[in-house]
Amino acid sequence: MATQRVTRAVLPLAGLGTRFLPATKAVPKELLPLVDRPCLDYIIAEAVASGIEDMVFVISKGKGALLEHFSKDPYLEQYLEERNQTHLLAEVRRAARLAKVVAVRQHDALGLGHAVLTARPAVGDNPFAVLLGDDIIHNPAKPGLRQLLDVWDQHGQCVVALIEVPREETKRYGICDGTLRGRLMEVTGMVEKPDPADAPSNLSIVGRYVLPGEIFDILERTPKGAGGEIQLTDALAVLASRGQAWGYLFEGRRYDTGNVLGWLEATVGLALERPELAPQVREILRNALN
Ligand code: UTP
């Protein structure tokens, strides 16, 4: 039987962003700029380049600006048009045309698993991708999510993105157990935020997933886990225990923009990728170090 094509993505964007306070008191962390565009803009571009057509934003109170960015703004467009600001006009239009977006609300921040479950009415029984709004995977040659979707197309089972983390940091991540062959891991177990001594590996799940629709039934039955939250990792562990989960050590550079240092690293890294900015950015960095 052919594997069902994945055309929809869920973006859990309802978190409180406490690691980035006070910047995130009024501004969603997913809208913090990386160079000249919001973080989420890069992530949506990755999803679209990977073949995703429909986005489901899971938002909460105070996160309406996330929808504004991806909406048409006739007044702003007219303003730029009248002043022949064609480059900016194209940029403003691009965001609004990038993707079809619907939003669902998560009223209480009960965890990533709960946020994904909130999207159920918009996804139905279909397989879908999940992209976390503060995780950037930079790979101009092959988008991070596309790499995972290729594994889905082959196996038709859950796929998570993997990175190697230092052993002493396993307590910050969901960690996978299994056999790694090349870049592909047949995952047999997953554990959320284990102590280094209990961690089954140093391969951590990061913000990209491809999931079968049946994950929703599993999430409905998933009790609160680490931090008193409904953890997506706990639901994925059920699939792993059935031999229905894969991990993929993706190619590309990953930035965790949800914390101050990760955001700074992403800002500098992405600015250095821009030929029109790179020489001056190098100069600024040299001056700052002197
Ligand atoms: P994080 O823990 O990284 O985000 O959750 P956070 O809670 O916003 O940030 P901190 O830890 O307080 O600084 C990973 C992703 O899951 C979403 C977040 O928006 C983020 O993109 N999330 C998390 C939800 O949508 N709902 C939740 O209840 C929890």
Short mmCIF file of C-alpha atoms and ligand atoms in Angstrom, two decimals:
data_model
loop_
_atom_site.label_atom_id
_atom_site.label_comp_id
_atom_site.label_asym_id
_atom_site.label_seq_id
_atom_site.Cartn_x
_atom_site.Cartn_y
_atom_site.Cartn_z
CA MET A 1 0.00 0.00 0.00
CA ALA A 2 1.36 3.44 -0.94
CA THR A 3 2.20 5.74 1.93
CA GLN A 4 -0.19 8.66 2.37
CA ARG A 5 1.42 11.96 1.35
CA VAL A 6 1.86 14.45 4.18
CA THR A 7 0.52 17.90 3.24
CA ARG A 8 -0.32 19.39 6.64
CA ALA A 9 1.83 20.68 9.48
CA VAL A 10 1.02 21.56 13.07
CA LEU A 11 3.00 24.38 14.66
CA PRO A 12 2.67 24.46 18.45
CA LEU A 13 3.09 28.16 19.25
CA ALA A 14 1.20 28.45 22.51
CA GLY A 15 4.11 28.23 24.97
CA LEU A 16 4.96 31.07 27.35
CA GLY A 17 8.57 31.56 26.24
CA THR A 18 9.75 32.09 29.81
CA ARG A 19 13.43 31.56 28.95
CA PHE A 20 13.30 34.73 26.89
CA LEU A 21 11.50 37.05 29.33
CA PRO A 22 11.04 39.97 29.43
CA ALA A 23 11.38 40.13 25.59
CA THR A 24 8.52 37.64 25.26
CA LYS A 25 6.10 39.31 27.66
CA ALA A 26 4.24 41.03 24.82
CA VAL A 27 5.96 39.60 21.72
CA PRO A 28 5.73 35.88 20.88
CA LYS A 29 9.22 34.38 20.81
CA GLU A 30 8.45 33.00 17.34
CA LEU A 31 8.26 36.60 16.07
CA LEU A 32 11.64 37.67 17.42
CA PRO A 33 13.65 38.68 14.35
CA LEU A 34 16.56 36.70 13.00
CA VAL A 35 18.29 39.34 10.89
CA ASP A 36 15.24 40.91 9.19
CA ARG A 37 12.49 38.30 9.39
CA PRO A 38 10.72 36.59 12.24
CA CYS A 39 11.98 33.22 13.33
CA LEU A 40 8.70 31.57 12.34
CA ASP A 41 9.08 32.86 8.79
CA TYR A 42 12.14 30.63 8.28
CA ILE A 43 10.27 27.64 9.66
CA ILE A 44 7.23 28.12 7.45
CA ALA A 45 9.56 28.52 4.46
CA GLU A 46 11.19 25.19 5.37
CA ALA A 47 7.78 23.50 5.61
CA VAL A 48 6.64 24.88 2.25
CA ALA A 49 9.93 23.90 0.59
CA SER A 50 9.37 20.40 2.00
CA GLY A 51 5.97 20.10 0.28
CA ILE A 52 3.63 21.13 3.11
CA GLU A 53 0.57 23.07 1.94
CA ASP A 54 -1.55 23.67 5.06
CA MET A 55 -0.38 24.99 8.41
CA VAL A 56 -2.25 24.61 11.69
CA PHE A 57 -1.05 27.17 14.24
CA VAL A 58 -1.70 26.25 17.87
CA ILE A 59 -1.81 29.62 19.60
CA SER A 60 -2.78 31.06 22.97
CA LYS A 61 -3.83 34.42 24.35
CA GLY A 62 -1.54 37.22 23.22
CA LYS A 63 -0.22 35.31 20.19
CA GLY A 64 -2.54 36.82 17.59
CA ALA A 65 0.37 38.71 16.00
CA LEU A 66 1.60 35.36 14.67
CA LEU A 67 -1.45 35.28 12.41
CA GLU A 68 -1.04 38.93 11.41
CA HIS A 69 2.39 38.23 9.97
CA PHE A 70 0.97 35.64 7.59
CA SER A 71 -2.10 37.70 6.61
CA LYS A 72 -2.54 40.13 3.74
CA ASP A 73 -2.10 43.78 4.69
CA PRO A 74 -3.69 45.89 1.90
CA TYR A 75 -2.92 49.20 3.62
CA LEU A 76 0.79 48.44 4.02
CA GLU A 77 0.97 47.06 0.47
CA GLN A 78 -0.60 50.21 -0.95
CA TYR A 79 1.77 52.39 1.08
CA LEU A 80 4.84 50.59 -0.27
CA GLU A 81 3.44 50.47 -3.81
CA GLU A 82 2.87 54.24 -3.88
CA ARG A 83 6.48 54.78 -2.83
CA ASN A 84 7.91 52.26 -5.29
CA GLN A 85 9.39 50.22 -2.47
CA THR A 86 9.17 47.12 -4.65
CA HIS A 87 11.64 44.96 -2.72
CA LEU A 88 9.86 45.52 0.60
CA LEU A 89 6.48 45.07 -1.09
CA ALA A 90 7.57 41.69 -2.41
CA GLU A 91 8.78 40.68 1.07
CA VAL A 92 5.52 41.74 2.74
CA ARG A 93 3.46 39.89 0.13
CA ARG A 94 5.67 36.80 0.28
CA ALA A 95 4.88 36.14 3.95
CA ALA A 96 1.13 36.38 3.33
CA ARG A 97 1.28 34.07 0.30
CA LEU A 98 3.70 31.56 1.76
CA ALA A 99 1.13 29.21 3.22
CA LYS A 100 -2.50 28.56 4.07
CA VAL A 101 -2.88 29.00 7.81
CA VAL A 102 -5.66 28.03 10.21
CA ALA A 103 -5.44 28.53 13.96
CA VAL A 104 -6.64 26.55 16.96
CA ARG A 105 -6.40 27.70 20.55
CA GLN A 106 -4.71 25.97 23.45
CA HIS A 107 -6.24 27.66 26.46
CA ASP A 108 -3.80 26.32 29.05
CA ALA A 109 -0.12 25.59 28.42
CA LEU A 110 -0.37 21.92 29.45
CA GLY A 111 2.60 20.82 27.38
CA LEU A 112 3.73 20.05 23.84
CA GLY A 113 1.74 16.81 23.68
CA HIS A 114 -1.40 18.66 24.71
CA ALA A 115 -0.71 21.40 22.14
CA VAL A 116 -0.48 18.79 19.36
CA LEU A 117 -3.68 17.13 20.59
CA THR A 118 -5.44 20.51 20.41
CA ALA A 119 -4.86 20.47 16.64
CA ARG A 120 -6.80 17.22 16.18
CA PRO A 121 -10.00 18.80 14.78
CA ALA A 122 -7.95 20.52 12.06
CA VAL A 123 -5.93 17.41 11.14
CA GLY A 124 -8.39 14.51 11.41
CA ASP A 125 -6.93 11.04 10.89
CA ASN A 126 -4.31 12.20 8.43
CA PRO A 127 -0.57 11.94 8.96
CA PHE A 128 1.01 15.32 9.65
CA ALA A 129 4.28 17.09 10.38
CA VAL A 130 5.10 19.02 13.54
CA LEU A 131 7.58 21.91 13.49
CA LEU A 132 8.52 23.71 16.68
CA GLY A 133 8.46 27.47 16.24
CA ASP A 134 11.79 28.16 17.93
CA ASP A 135 13.91 25.49 16.24
CA ILE A 136 15.66 26.49 13.01
CA ILE A 137 17.17 23.87 10.73
CA HIS A 138 19.28 25.56 8.12
CA ASN A 139 20.02 23.52 5.01
CA PRO A 140 19.54 25.34 1.70
CA ALA A 141 20.27 22.13 -0.25
CA LYS A 142 17.62 19.94 1.40
CA PRO A 143 15.19 21.29 4.01
CA GLY A 144 15.26 19.51 7.36
CA LEU A 145 11.61 18.47 7.23
CA ARG A 146 12.01 17.11 3.68
CA GLN A 147 14.72 14.77 4.97
CA LEU A 148 12.24 13.36 7.51
CA LEU A 149 9.42 13.15 4.97
CA ASP A 150 11.64 10.99 2.74
CA VAL A 151 11.87 8.50 5.63
CA TRP A 152 8.08 8.68 6.07
CA ASP A 153 7.55 8.05 2.36
CA GLN A 154 9.65 4.91 2.67
CA HIS A 155 8.33 3.48 5.96
CA GLY A 156 4.96 5.17 6.61
CA GLN A 157 5.75 5.38 10.34
CA CYS A 158 6.58 8.08 12.88
CA VAL A 159 9.87 9.92 12.19
CA VAL A 160 11.65 12.31 14.55
CA ALA A 161 14.64 14.58 13.90
CA LEU A 162 17.77 13.70 15.86
CA ILE A 163 20.88 15.57 16.94
CA GLU A 164 23.84 14.45 19.03
CA VAL A 165 24.04 16.25 22.37
CA PRO A 166 26.79 16.22 25.02
CA ARG A 167 26.11 13.41 27.53
CA GLU A 168 25.90 15.84 30.43
CA GLU A 169 23.01 17.69 28.74
CA THR A 170 20.58 14.78 28.28
CA LYS A 171 18.42 16.17 31.09
CA ARG A 172 17.30 18.96 28.76
CA TYR A 173 16.05 16.72 25.94
CA GLY A 174 13.94 13.76 24.85
CA ILE A 175 16.47 10.96 24.26
CA CYS A 176 16.14 7.95 21.91
CA ASP A 177 17.17 4.35 22.33
CA GLY A 178 17.78 2.10 19.31
CA THR A 179 20.19 1.15 16.57
CA LEU A 180 21.70 3.82 14.35
CA ARG A 181 22.58 2.77 10.79
CA GLY A 182 24.09 5.66 8.87
CA ARG A 183 21.73 8.52 9.64
CA LEU A 184 18.67 6.37 10.31
CA MET A 185 17.76 4.99 13.73
CA GLU A 186 15.21 2.29 14.36
CA VAL A 187 13.91 3.69 17.63
CA THR A 188 13.00 1.18 20.33
CA GLY A 189 12.50 3.58 23.21
CA MET A 190 12.31 7.26 24.14
CA VAL A 191 12.69 8.97 27.45
CA GLU A 192 12.03 12.61 28.31
CA LYS A 193 14.83 14.52 30.07
CA PRO A 194 16.77 11.58 31.58
CA ASP A 195 19.71 12.04 33.93
CA PRO A 196 22.95 11.38 32.03
CA ALA A 197 23.43 8.14 34.00
CA ASP A 198 20.03 6.81 32.82
CA ALA A 199 20.13 8.15 29.24
CA PRO A 200 20.00 5.31 26.67
CA SER A 201 22.08 7.36 24.17
CA ASN A 202 23.15 10.91 23.44
CA LEU A 203 20.74 11.21 20.50
CA SER A 204 18.12 13.81 21.22
CA ILE A 205 14.83 14.58 19.51
CA VAL A 206 14.63 18.16 18.19
CA GLY A 207 11.77 20.19 16.76
CA ARG A 208 10.68 18.23 13.67
CA TYR A 209 8.36 15.23 13.59
CA VAL A 210 6.25 13.33 11.07
CA LEU A 211 3.39 11.57 12.83
CA PRO A 212 0.60 9.17 11.93
CA GLY A 213 -2.97 10.27 12.75
CA GLU A 214 -3.22 7.54 15.40
CA ILE A 215 -0.92 9.60 17.66
CA PHE A 216 -4.03 11.55 18.71
CA ASP A 217 -5.65 8.48 20.32
CA ILE A 218 -2.39 7.81 22.14
CA LEU A 219 -2.14 11.44 23.31
CA GLU A 220 -5.72 11.25 24.65
CA ARG A 221 -4.50 8.47 26.98
CA THR A 222 -1.12 10.03 27.86
CA PRO A 223 -0.92 11.14 31.52
CA LYS A 224 1.08 14.16 32.66
CA GLY A 225 4.80 13.43 32.60
CA ALA A 226 8.01 15.40 33.20
CA GLY A 227 7.33 18.91 34.53
CA GLY A 228 3.65 18.05 35.08
CA GLU A 229 3.04 18.48 31.31
CA ILE A 230 1.55 16.15 28.71
CA GLN A 231 4.73 15.22 26.84
CA LEU A 232 4.77 14.40 23.16
CA THR A 233 7.79 12.18 23.81
CA ASP A 234 5.70 9.95 26.12
CA ALA A 235 3.17 9.36 23.32
CA LEU A 236 5.93 8.72 20.79
CA ALA A 237 7.46 6.20 23.20
CA VAL A 238 4.30 4.11 22.74
CA LEU A 239 4.93 3.98 18.97
CA ALA A 240 8.61 3.19 19.63
CA SER A 241 7.65 0.27 21.89
CA ARG A 242 5.59 -1.15 19.00
CA GLY A 243 8.56 -0.84 16.62
CA GLN A 244 6.82 1.98 14.71
CA ALA A 245 9.24 4.88 15.15
CA TRP A 246 12.31 6.11 13.31
CA GLY A 247 14.88 8.77 14.06
CA TYR A 248 16.83 10.67 11.45
CA LEU A 249 20.14 12.40 12.15
CA PHE A 250 19.45 15.22 9.72
CA GLU A 251 21.99 17.15 7.69
CA GLY A 252 22.03 20.87 8.40
CA ARG A 253 22.69 23.39 11.08
CA ARG A 254 20.26 23.62 13.97
CA TYR A 255 19.65 26.72 16.05
CA ASP A 256 17.59 26.71 19.25
CA THR A 257 16.23 30.26 19.20
CA GLY A 258 14.10 29.79 22.33
CA ASN A 259 16.95 30.89 24.58
CA VAL A 260 19.08 34.02 24.46
CA LEU A 261 22.41 32.46 23.42
CA GLY A 262 20.79 30.20 20.80
CA TRP A 263 19.00 33.21 19.34
CA LEU A 264 22.25 35.20 19.20
CA GLU A 265 24.03 32.30 17.50
CA ALA A 266 21.23 32.04 14.93
CA THR A 267 21.25 35.79 14.28
CA VAL A 268 24.98 35.83 13.61
CA GLY A 269 24.99 32.53 11.68
CA LEU A 270 22.13 33.52 9.38
CA ALA A 271 23.51 37.02 8.82
CA LEU A 272 26.83 35.48 7.75
CA GLU A 273 24.92 33.40 5.18
CA ARG A 274 23.71 36.58 3.47
CA PRO A 275 26.31 37.71 0.91
CA GLU A 276 25.12 41.34 1.03
CA LEU A 277 25.56 41.48 4.82
CA ALA A 278 28.39 39.06 5.60
CA PRO A 279 31.41 41.40 5.12
CA GLN A 280 29.96 44.08 7.44
CA VAL A 281 28.86 41.47 9.99
CA ARG A 282 32.43 40.14 10.12
CA GLU A 283 33.65 43.69 10.61
CA ILE A 284 31.17 44.29 13.45
CA LEU A 285 32.23 41.06 15.15
CA ARG A 286 35.93 41.94 14.81
CA ASN A 287 35.30 45.40 16.29
CA ALA A 288 33.23 44.00 19.14
CA LEU A 289 36.06 41.66 20.10
CA ASN A 290 38.70 44.41 20.17
P1 UTP B 1 9.19 25.04 24.93
O1 UTP B 1 9.22 24.56 26.32
O2 UTP B 1 10.45 25.15 24.18
O3 UTP B 1 8.51 26.48 24.82
O4 UTP B 1 8.14 24.20 24.11
P2 UTP B 1 7.97 27.46 25.88
O5 UTP B 1 7.20 26.75 26.93
O6 UTP B 1 7.26 28.53 25.11
O7 UTP B 1 9.33 28.13 26.39
P3 UTP B 1 9.98 28.24 27.83
O8 UTP B 1 10.50 26.87 28.16
O9 UTP B 1 8.93 28.74 28.78
O10 UTP B 1 11.06 29.24 27.61
C1 UTP B 1 8.39 23.75 22.78
C2 UTP B 1 7.34 24.26 21.81
O11 UTP B 1 6.05 23.82 22.20
C3 UTP B 1 5.15 24.91 22.30
C4 UTP B 1 6.01 26.14 22.48
O12 UTP B 1 5.35 27.29 21.95
C5 UTP B 1 7.29 25.79 21.74
O13 UTP B 1 7.23 26.14 20.37
N1 UTP B 1 4.25 24.66 23.44
C6 UTP B 1 4.76 24.26 24.62
C7 UTP B 1 2.90 24.83 23.25
O14 UTP B 1 2.42 25.20 22.17
N2 UTP B 1 2.08 24.58 24.32
C8 UTP B 1 2.55 24.18 25.52
O15 UTP B 1 1.73 23.95 26.43
C9 UTP B 1 3.93 24.01 25.67
#
